[in-house]
Amino acid sequence: MPIRLRLKEILKEKGMSQRELARLMNVRPNTISHLCSDKVNAAYFDTLEQICRTLNISLNELLVLEDD
């Protein structure tokens, strides 16, 4: 069962740019850009936790389990 990050959609809902999120998290914009892409195959738990704290969302909102 593939896992997908909803980061791109959440940023759009919140009216926030990838660059702004990167600045708030103190990470490289490329990191956020990669996590918003459809090619994510790995992510650090620390990074996911930091995204959730910064955007004030739960991990359940960020991750989606997709059918095969």
C-alpha positions as YAML, in Angstrom:
chain: A
units: angstrom
residues:
- id: 1
  name: MET
  ca: [0.00, 0.00, 0.00]
- id: 2
  name: PRO
  ca: [1.80, 3.17, -1.20]
- id: 3
  name: ILE
  ca: [2.03, 6.21, 1.07]
- id: 4
  name: ARG
  ca: [1.70, 9.68, -0.44]
- id: 5
  name: LEU
  ca: [2.48, 13.07, 1.07]
- id: 6
  name: ARG
  ca: [-0.26, 15.68, 0.70]
- id: 7
  name: LEU
  ca: [2.18, 18.54, 1.25]
- id: 8
  name: LYS
  ca: [1.57, 20.25, -2.09]
- id: 9
  name: GLU
  ca: [-2.21, 20.27, -1.52]
- id: 10
  name: ILE
  ca: [-1.89, 21.45, 2.08]
- id: 11
  name: LEU
  ca: [0.36, 24.34, 1.10]
- id: 12
  name: LYS
  ca: [-2.17, 25.37, -1.56]
- id: 13
  name: GLU
  ca: [-5.03, 25.19, 0.99]
- id: 14
  name: LYS
  ca: [-3.05, 27.37, 3.40]
- id: 15
  name: GLY
  ca: [-1.94, 29.82, 0.70]
- id: 16
  name: MET
  ca: [1.72, 29.19, 1.52]
- id: 17
  name: SER
  ca: [4.58, 28.77, -0.91]
- id: 18
  name: GLN
  ca: [7.15, 26.01, -0.77]
- id: 19
  name: ARG
  ca: [9.82, 28.67, -0.31]
- id: 20
  name: GLU
  ca: [8.00, 30.17, 2.68]
- id: 21
  name: LEU
  ca: [7.69, 26.75, 4.34]
- id: 22
  name: ALA
  ca: [11.38, 26.11, 3.75]
- id: 23
  name: ARG
  ca: [12.23, 29.46, 5.35]
- id: 24
  name: LEU
  ca: [10.03, 28.78, 8.40]
- id: 25
  name: MET
  ca: [11.56, 25.32, 8.82]
- id: 26
  name: ASN
  ca: [15.11, 26.52, 8.13]
- id: 27
  name: VAL
  ca: [15.64, 23.90, 5.40]
- id: 28
  name: ARG
  ca: [16.67, 24.20, 1.77]
- id: 29
  name: PRO
  ca: [13.85, 24.99, -0.67]
- id: 30
  name: ASN
  ca: [14.94, 21.91, -2.68]
- id: 31
  name: THR
  ca: [13.98, 19.73, 0.30]
- id: 32
  name: ILE
  ca: [10.41, 21.04, 0.30]
- id: 33
  name: SER
  ca: [10.23, 20.92, -3.50]
- id: 34
  name: HIS
  ca: [11.21, 17.25, -3.45]
- id: 35
  name: LEU
  ca: [8.63, 16.44, -0.77]
- id: 36
  name: CYS
  ca: [5.94, 18.14, -2.88]
- id: 37
  name: SER
  ca: [6.80, 16.09, -5.94]
- id: 38
  name: ASP
  ca: [5.25, 12.78, -6.94]
- id: 39
  name: LYS
  ca: [8.64, 11.07, -6.79]
- id: 40
  name: VAL
  ca: [9.08, 10.95, -2.99]
- id: 41
  name: ASN
  ca: [10.21, 7.50, -1.92]
- id: 42
  name: ALA
  ca: [11.67, 8.36, 1.50]
- id: 43
  name: ALA
  ca: [11.48, 11.08, 4.13]
- id: 44
  name: TYR
  ca: [12.95, 11.53, 7.58]
- id: 45
  name: PHE
  ca: [10.49, 11.31, 10.46]
- id: 46
  name: ASP
  ca: [12.06, 14.45, 11.94]
- id: 47
  name: THR
  ca: [11.29, 16.36, 8.76]
- id: 48
  name: LEU
  ca: [7.69, 15.15, 8.70]
- id: 49
  name: GLU
  ca: [7.26, 16.12, 12.36]
- id: 50
  name: GLN
  ca: [8.73, 19.55, 11.68]
- id: 51
  name: ILE
  ca: [6.35, 20.06, 8.74]
- id: 52
  name: CYS
  ca: [3.38, 19.11, 10.94]
- id: 53
  name: ARG
  ca: [4.46, 21.49, 13.71]
- id: 54
  name: THR
  ca: [5.12, 24.35, 11.28]
- id: 55
  name: LEU
  ca: [1.80, 23.94, 9.45]
- id: 56
  name: ASN
  ca: [-0.13, 23.06, 12.62]
- id: 57
  name: ILE
  ca: [-1.45, 19.81, 11.13]
- id: 58
  name: SER
  ca: [-1.46, 16.18, 12.20]
- id: 59
  name: LEU
  ca: [0.56, 13.43, 10.57]
- id: 60
  name: ASN
  ca: [-2.77, 11.88, 9.50]
- id: 61
  name: GLU
  ca: [-3.48, 15.00, 7.44]
- id: 62
  name: LEU
  ca: [-0.06, 14.91, 5.80]
- id: 63
  name: LEU
  ca: [0.09, 11.22, 4.86]
- id: 64
  name: VAL
  ca: [-2.35, 9.33, 2.65]
- id: 65
  name: LEU
  ca: [-2.44, 5.57, 2.16]
- id: 66
  name: GLU
  ca: [-3.33, 4.76, -1.41]
- id: 67
  name: ASP
  ca: [-4.69, 1.56, -2.91]
- id: 68
  name: ASP
  ca: [-2.31, -0.34, -5.14]
...
